[in-house]
PDB file of C-alpha atoms and ligand atoms in Angstrom:
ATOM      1  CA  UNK A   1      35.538  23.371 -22.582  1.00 47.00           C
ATOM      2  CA  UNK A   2      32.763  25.166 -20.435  1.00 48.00           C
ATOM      3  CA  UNK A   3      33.880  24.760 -16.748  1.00 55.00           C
ATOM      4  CA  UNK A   4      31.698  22.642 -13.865  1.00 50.00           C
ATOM      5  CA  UNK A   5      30.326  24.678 -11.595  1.00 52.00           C
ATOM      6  CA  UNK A   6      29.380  23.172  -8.431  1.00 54.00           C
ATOM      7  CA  UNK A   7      26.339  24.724  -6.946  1.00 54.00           C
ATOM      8  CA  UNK A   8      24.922  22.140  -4.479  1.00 60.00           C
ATOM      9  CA  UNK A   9      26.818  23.377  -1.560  1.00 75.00           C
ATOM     10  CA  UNK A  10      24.236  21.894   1.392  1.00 82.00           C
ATOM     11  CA  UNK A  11      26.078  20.787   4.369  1.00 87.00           C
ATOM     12  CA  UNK A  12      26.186  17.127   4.883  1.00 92.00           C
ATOM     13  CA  UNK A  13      25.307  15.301   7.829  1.00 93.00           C
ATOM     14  CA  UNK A  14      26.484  11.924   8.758  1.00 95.00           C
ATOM     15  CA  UNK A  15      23.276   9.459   9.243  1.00 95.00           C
ATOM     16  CA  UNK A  16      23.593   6.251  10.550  1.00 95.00           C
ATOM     17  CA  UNK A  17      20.580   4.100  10.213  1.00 94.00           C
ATOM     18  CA  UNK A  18      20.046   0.175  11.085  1.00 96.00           C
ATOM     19  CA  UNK A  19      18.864  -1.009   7.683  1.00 97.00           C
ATOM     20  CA  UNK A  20      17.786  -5.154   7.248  1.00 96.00           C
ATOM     21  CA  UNK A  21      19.785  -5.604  10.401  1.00 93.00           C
ATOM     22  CA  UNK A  22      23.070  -3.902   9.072  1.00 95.00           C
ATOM     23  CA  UNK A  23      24.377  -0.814  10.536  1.00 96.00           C
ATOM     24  CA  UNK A  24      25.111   1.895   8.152  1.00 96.00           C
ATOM     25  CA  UNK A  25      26.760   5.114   7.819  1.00 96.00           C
ATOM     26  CA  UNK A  26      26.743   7.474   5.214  1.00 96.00           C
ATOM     27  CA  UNK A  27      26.862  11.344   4.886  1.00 95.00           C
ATOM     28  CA  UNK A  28      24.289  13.415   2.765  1.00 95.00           C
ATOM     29  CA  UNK A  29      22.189  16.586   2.909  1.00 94.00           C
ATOM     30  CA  UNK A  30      19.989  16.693   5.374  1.00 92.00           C
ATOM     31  CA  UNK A  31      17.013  17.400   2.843  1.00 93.00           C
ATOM     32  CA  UNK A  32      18.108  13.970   1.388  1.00 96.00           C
ATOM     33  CA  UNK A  33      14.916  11.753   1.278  1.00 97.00           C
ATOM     34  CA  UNK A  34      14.869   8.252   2.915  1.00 98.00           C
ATOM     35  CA  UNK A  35      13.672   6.898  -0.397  1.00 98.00           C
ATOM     36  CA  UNK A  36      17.004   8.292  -2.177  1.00 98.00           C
ATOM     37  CA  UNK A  37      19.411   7.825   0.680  1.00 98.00           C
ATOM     38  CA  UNK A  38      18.466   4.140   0.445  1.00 98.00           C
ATOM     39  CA  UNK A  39      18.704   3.979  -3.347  1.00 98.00           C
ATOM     40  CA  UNK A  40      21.502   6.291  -3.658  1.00 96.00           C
ATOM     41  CA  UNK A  41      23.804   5.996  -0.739  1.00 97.00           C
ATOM     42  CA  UNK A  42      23.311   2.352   0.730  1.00 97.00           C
ATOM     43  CA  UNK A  43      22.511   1.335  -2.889  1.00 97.00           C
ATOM     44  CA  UNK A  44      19.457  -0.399  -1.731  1.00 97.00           C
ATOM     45  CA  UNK A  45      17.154  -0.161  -4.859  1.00 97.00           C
ATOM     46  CA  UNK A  46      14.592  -2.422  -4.075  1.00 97.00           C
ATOM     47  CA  UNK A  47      12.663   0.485  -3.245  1.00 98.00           C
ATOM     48  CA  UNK A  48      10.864   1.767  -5.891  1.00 97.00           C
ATOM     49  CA  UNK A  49      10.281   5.871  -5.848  1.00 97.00           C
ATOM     50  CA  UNK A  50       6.525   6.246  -8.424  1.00 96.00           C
ATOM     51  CA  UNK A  51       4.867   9.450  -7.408  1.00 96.00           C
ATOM     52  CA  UNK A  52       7.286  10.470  -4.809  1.00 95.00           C
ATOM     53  CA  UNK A  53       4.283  12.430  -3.182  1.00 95.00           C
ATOM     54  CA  UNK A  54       3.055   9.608  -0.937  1.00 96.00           C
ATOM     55  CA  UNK A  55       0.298   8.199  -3.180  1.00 96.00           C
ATOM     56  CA  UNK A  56       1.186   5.435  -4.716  1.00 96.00           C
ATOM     57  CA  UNK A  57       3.058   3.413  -2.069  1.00 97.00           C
ATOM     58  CA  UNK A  58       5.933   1.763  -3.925  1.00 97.00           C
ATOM     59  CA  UNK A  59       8.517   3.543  -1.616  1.00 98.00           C
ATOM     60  CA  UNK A  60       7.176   1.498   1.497  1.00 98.00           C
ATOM     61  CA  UNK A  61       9.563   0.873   3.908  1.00 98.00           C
ATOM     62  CA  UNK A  62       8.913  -0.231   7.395  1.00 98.00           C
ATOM     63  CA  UNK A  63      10.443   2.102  10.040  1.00 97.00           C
ATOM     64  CA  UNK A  64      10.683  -0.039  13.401  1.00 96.00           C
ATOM     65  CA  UNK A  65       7.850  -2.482  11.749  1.00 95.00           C
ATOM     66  CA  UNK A  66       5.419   0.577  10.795  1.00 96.00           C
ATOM     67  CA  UNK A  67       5.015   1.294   6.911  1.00 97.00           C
ATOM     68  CA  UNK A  68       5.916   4.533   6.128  1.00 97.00           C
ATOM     69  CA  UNK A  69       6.422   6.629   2.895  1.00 97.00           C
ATOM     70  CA  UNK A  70      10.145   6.827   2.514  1.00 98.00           C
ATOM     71  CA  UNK A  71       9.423   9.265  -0.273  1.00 98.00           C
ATOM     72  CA  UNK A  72       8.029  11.845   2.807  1.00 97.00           C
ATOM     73  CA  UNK A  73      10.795  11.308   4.976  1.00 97.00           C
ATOM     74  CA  UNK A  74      14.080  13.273   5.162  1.00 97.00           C
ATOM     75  CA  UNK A  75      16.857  10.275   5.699  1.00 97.00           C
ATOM     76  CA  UNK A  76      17.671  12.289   8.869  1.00 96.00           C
ATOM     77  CA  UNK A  77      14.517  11.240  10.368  1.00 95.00           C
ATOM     78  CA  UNK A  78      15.519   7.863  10.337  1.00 95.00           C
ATOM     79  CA  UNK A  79      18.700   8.534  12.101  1.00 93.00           C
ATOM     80  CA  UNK A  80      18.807   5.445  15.082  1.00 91.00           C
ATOM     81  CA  UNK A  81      15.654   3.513  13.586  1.00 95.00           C
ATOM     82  CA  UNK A  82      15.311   0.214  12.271  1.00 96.00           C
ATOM     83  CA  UNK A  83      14.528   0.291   8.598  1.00 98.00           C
ATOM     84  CA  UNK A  84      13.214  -2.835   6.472  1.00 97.00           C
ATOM     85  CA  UNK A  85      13.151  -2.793   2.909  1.00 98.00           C
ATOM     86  CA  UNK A  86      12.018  -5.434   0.491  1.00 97.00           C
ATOM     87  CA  UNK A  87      15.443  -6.945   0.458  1.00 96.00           C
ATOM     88  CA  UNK A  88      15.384  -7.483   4.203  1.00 96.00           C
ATOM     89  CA  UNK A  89      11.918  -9.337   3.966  1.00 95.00           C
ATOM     90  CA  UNK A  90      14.033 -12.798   3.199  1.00 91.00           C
ATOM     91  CA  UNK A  91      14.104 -15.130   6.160  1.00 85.00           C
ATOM     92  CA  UNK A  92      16.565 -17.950   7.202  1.00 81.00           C
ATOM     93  CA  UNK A  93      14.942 -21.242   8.145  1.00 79.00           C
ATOM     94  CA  UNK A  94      16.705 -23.962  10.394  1.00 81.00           C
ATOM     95  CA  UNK A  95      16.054 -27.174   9.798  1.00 81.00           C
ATOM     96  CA  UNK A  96      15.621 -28.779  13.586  1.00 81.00           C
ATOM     97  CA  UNK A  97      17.264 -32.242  12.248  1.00 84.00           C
ATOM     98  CA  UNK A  98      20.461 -30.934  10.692  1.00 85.00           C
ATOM     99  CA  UNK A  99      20.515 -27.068  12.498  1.00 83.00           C
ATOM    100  CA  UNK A 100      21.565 -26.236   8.961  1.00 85.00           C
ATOM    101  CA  UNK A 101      20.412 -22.401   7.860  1.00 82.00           C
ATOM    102  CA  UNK A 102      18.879 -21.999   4.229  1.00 84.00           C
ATOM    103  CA  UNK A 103      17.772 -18.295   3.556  1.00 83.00           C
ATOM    104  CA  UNK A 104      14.404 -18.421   1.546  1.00 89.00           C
ATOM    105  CA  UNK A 105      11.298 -15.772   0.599  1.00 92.00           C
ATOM    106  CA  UNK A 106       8.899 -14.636   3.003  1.00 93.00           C
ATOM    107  CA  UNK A 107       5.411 -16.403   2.825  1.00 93.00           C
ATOM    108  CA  UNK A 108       4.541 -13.020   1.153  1.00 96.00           C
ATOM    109  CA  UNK A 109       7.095 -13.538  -0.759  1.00 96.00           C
ATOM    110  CA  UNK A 110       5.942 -17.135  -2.149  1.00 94.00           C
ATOM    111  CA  UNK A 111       2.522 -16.293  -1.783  1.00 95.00           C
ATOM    112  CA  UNK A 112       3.026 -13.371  -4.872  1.00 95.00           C
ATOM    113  CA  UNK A 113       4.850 -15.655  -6.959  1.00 94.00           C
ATOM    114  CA  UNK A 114       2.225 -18.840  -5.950  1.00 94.00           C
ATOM    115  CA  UNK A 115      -1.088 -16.282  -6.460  1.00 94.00           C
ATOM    116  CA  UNK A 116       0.584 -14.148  -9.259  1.00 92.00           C
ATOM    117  CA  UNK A 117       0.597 -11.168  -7.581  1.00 93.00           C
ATOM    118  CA  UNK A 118       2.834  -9.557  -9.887  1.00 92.00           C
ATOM    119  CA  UNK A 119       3.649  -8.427 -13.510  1.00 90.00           C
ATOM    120  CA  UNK A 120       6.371  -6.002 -14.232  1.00 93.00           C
ATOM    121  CA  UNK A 121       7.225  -5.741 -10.281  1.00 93.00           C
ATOM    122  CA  UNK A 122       7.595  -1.944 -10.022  1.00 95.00           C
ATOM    123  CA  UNK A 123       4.852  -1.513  -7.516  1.00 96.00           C
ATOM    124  CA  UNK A 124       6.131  -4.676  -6.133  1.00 96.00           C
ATOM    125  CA  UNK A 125       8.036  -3.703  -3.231  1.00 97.00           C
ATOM    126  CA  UNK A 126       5.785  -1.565  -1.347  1.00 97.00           C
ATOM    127  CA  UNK A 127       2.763  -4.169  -1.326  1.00 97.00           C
ATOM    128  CA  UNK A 128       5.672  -6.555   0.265  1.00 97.00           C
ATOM    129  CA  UNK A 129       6.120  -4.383   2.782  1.00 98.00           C
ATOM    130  CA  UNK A 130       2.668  -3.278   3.620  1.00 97.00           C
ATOM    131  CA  UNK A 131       1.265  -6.443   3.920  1.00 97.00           C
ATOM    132  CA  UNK A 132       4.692  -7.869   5.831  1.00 96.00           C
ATOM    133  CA  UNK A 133       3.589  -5.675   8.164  1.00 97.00           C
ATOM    134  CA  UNK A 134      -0.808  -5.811   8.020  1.00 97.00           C
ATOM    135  CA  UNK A 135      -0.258  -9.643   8.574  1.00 96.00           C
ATOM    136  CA  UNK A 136       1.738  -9.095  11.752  1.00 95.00           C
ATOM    137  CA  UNK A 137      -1.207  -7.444  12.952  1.00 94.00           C
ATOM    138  CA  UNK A 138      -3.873  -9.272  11.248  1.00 94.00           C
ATOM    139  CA  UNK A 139      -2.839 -12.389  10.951  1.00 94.00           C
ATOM    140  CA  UNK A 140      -6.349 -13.912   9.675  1.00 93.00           C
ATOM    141  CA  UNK A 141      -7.807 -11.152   7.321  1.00 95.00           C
ATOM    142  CA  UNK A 142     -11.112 -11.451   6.153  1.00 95.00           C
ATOM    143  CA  UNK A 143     -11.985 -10.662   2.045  1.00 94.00           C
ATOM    144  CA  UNK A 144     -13.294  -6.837   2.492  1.00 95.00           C
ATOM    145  CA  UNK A 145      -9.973  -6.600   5.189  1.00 96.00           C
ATOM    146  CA  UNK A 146      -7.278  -8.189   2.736  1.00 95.00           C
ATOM    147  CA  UNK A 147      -8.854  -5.213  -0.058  1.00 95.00           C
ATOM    148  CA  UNK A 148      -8.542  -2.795   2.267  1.00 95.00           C
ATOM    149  CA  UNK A 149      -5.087  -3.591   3.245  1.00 95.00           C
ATOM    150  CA  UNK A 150      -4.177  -3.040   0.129  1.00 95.00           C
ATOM    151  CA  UNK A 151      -5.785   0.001  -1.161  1.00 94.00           C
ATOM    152  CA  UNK A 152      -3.081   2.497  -0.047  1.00 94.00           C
ATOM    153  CA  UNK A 153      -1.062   0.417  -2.932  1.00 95.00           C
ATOM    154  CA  UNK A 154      -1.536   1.765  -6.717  1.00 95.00           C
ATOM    155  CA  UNK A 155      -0.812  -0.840  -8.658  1.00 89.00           C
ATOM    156  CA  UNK A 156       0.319  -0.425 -12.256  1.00 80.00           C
ATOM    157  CA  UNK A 157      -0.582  -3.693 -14.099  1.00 88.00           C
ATOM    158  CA  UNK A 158      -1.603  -6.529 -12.352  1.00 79.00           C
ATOM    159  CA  UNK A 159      -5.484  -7.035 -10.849  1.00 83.00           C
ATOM    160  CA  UNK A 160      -6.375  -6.597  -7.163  1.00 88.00           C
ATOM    161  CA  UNK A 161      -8.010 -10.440  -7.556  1.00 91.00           C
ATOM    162  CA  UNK A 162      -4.192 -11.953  -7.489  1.00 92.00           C
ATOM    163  CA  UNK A 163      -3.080  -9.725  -4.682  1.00 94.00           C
ATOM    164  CA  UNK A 164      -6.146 -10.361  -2.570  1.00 95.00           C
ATOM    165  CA  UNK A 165      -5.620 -14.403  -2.864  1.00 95.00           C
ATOM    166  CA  UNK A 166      -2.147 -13.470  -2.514  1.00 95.00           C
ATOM    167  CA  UNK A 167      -2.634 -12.010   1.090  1.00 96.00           C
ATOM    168  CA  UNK A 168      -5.123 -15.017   2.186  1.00 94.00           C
ATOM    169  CA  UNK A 169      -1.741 -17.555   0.579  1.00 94.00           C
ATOM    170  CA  UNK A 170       0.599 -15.171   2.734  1.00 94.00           C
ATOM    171  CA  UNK A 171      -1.420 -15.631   6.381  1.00 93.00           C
ATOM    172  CA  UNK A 172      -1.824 -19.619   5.628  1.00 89.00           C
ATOM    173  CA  UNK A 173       1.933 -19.748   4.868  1.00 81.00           C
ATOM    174  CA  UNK A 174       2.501 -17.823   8.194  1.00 75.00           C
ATOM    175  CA  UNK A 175       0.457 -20.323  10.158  1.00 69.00           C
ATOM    176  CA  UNK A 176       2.023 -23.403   8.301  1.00 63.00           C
ATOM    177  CA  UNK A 177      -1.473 -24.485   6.881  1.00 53.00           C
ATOM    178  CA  UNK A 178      -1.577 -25.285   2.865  1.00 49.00           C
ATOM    179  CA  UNK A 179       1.625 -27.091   2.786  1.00 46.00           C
ATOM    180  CA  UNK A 180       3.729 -24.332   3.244  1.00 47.00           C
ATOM    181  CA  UNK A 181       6.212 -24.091   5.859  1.00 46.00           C
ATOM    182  CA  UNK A 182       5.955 -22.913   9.483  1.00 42.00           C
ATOM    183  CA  UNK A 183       8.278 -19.802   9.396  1.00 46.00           C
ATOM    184  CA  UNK A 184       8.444 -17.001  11.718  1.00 43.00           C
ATOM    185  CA  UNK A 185       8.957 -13.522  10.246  1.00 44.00           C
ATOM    186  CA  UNK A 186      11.496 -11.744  11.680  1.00 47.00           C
ATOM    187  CA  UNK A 187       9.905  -8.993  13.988  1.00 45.00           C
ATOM    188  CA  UNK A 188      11.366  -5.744  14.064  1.00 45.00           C
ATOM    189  CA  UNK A 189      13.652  -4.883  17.423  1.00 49.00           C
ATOM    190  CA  UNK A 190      13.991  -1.642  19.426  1.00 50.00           C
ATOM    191  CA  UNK A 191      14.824   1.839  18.173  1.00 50.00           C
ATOM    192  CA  UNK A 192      18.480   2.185  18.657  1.00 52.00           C
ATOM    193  CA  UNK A 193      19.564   4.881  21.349  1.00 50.00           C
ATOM    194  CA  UNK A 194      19.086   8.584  19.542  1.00 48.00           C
ATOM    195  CA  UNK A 195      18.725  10.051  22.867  1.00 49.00           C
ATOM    196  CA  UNK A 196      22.428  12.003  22.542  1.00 46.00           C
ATOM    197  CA  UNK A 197      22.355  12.842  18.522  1.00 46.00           C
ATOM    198  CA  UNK A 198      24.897  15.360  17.396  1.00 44.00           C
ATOM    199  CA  UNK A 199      24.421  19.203  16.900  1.00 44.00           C
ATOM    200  CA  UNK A 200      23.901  18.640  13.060  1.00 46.00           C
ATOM    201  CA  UNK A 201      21.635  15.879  13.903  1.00 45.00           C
ATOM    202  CA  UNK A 202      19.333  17.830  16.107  1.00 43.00           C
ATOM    203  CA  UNK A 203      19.249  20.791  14.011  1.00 45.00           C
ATOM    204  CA  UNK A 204      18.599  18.707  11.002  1.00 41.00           C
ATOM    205  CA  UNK A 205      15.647  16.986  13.196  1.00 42.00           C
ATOM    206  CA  UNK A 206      14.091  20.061  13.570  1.00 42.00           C
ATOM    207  CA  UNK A 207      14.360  21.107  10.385  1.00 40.00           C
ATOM    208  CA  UNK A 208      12.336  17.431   9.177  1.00 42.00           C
ATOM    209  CA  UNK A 209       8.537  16.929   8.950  1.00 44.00           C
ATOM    210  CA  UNK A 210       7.029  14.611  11.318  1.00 41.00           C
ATOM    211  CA  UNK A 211       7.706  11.570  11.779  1.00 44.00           C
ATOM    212  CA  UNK A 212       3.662  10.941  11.381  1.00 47.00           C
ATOM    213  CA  UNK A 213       3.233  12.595   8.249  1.00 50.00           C
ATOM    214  CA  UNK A 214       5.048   9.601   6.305  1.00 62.00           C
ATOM    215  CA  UNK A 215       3.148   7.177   7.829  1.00 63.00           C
ATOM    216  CA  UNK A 216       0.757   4.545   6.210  1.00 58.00           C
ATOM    217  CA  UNK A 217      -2.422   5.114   8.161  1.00 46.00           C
ATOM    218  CA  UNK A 218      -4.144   1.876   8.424  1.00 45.00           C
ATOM    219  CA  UNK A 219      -2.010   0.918   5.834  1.00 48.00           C
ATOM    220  CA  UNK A 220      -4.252   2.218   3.437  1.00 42.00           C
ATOM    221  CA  UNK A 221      -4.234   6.027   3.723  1.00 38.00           C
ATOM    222  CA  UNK A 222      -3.926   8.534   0.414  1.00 37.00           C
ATOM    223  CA  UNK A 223      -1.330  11.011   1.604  1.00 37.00           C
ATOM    224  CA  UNK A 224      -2.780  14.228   0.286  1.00 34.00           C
ATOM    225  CA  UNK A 225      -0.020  15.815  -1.944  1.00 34.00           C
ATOM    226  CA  UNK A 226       0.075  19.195  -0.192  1.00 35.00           C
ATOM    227  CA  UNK A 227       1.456  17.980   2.615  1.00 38.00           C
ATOM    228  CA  UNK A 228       4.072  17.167   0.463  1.00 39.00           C
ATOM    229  CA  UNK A 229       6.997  18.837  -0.397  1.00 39.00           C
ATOM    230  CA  UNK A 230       7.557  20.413  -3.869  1.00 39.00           C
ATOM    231  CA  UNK A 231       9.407  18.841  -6.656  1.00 39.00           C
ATOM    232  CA  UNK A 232      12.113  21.634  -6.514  1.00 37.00           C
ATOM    233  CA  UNK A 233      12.285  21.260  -2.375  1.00 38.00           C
ATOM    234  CA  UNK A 234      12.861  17.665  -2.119  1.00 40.00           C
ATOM    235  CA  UNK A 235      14.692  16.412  -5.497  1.00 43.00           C
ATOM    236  CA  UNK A 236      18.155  16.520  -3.784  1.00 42.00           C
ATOM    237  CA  UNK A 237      19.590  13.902  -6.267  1.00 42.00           C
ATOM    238  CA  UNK A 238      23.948  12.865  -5.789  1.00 42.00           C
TER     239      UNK A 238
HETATM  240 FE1  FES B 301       4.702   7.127  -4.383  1.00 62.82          FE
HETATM  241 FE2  FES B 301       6.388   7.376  -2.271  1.00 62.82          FE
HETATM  242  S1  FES B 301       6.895   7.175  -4.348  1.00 62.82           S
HETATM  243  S2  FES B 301       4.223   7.097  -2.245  1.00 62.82           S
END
């Protein structure tokens, strides 16, 4: 029997991120990408990793309520932020009679399932997130604004037509208009205190891209892939 060599012998660095509200602490590289530490350490895998070059957008996460690429950003870079997924887009109502608590979708949520916004659901994720976030902002997009919100998004199989109305469904549900009901989506809080990170931490800061270069710019920006780093840089896989 051949014998296992273990090659991978990057340091580890202990990264502790608030993710949907939950603290979390887990060690890996710090080359580790945010997309895989959420996937592979907090087991998190309603983030989807396509292209992982920043062009397709299914890795969206929102870092303090900002889209970003999680695929272009080293999990260290997220050390002390507050990171929302797709499965952190579920809100709890209260009903003011009975004070009881009932989690339920997001009117994004509803509105995908309502406007059939989806089909096999792999680019799912990152549209939920982008437009979680464009509809904080722009609460009342227009036609042209709703497209353009959405171009940063490759979608696989379903039409732009369903995700368009889907948008429009979204910022009624928000305001409580078309029957749906008056939620409030949960808005993202303050970066936690990273002014004191450890020794590894800092080095491992320095050592990660900007924070800007993962970002969704206007929500529909085309990262260009040589900004990216190569397959054989950033495939650090457990
Ligand atoms: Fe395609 Fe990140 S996986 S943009």
């Amino acid at each position: 029997m051949s014998e296992i060599i273990v090659t991978d012998t990057e340091p580890l660095v202990q990264i502790t991120l608030r993710v949907n509200d939950v603290m979390h602490t887990a060690s890996a590289p710090t080359r580790r990408l945010l997309s895989d530490f959420l996937r592979h350490e907090l087991r998190l895998t309603g983030t989807h990793v396509g292209c992982e070059h920043g062009v397709c957008g299914a890795c969206t996460v929102l870092v303090d309520g900002t889209p970003m690429r999680s695929c272009l950003m080293f999990a260290v870079t997220a050390q002390g932020h507050e990171i929302t997924t797709v499965e952190g887009l579920a809100e709890q109502v209260v009903d003011a009679e009975t004070g009881t608590v009932t989690p339920t979708m997001s009117p994004v949520q509803e509105a995908f399932i309502e406007c059939h916004g989806l089909q096999c659901g792999f680019c799912t994720p990152g549209f939920l997130t982008t437009i979680t976030a464009y509809l904080r902002e722009n609460p009342d997009p227009t036609e042209t604004e709703a497209r353009e919100a959405i171009a940063g998004n490759l979608r696989r199989c379903t039409g732009d037509q369903h995700r368009v109305t889907a948008v429009h469904r979204a910022a009624e549900g928000r305001k409580g208009v078309g029957g749906a009901p008056l939620v409030i989506l949960p808005r993202p809080t303050s970066p936690l205190d990273i002014s004191n990170p450890s020794p590894s931490i800092n080095a491992s800061l320095r050592a990660a891209p900007a924070k800007g270069l993962a970002q969704t710019k206007r929500y529909h920006s085309v990262r260009c892939c040589k900004h990216a780093p190569s397959q054989s840089e950033h495939r650090p896989r457990p």
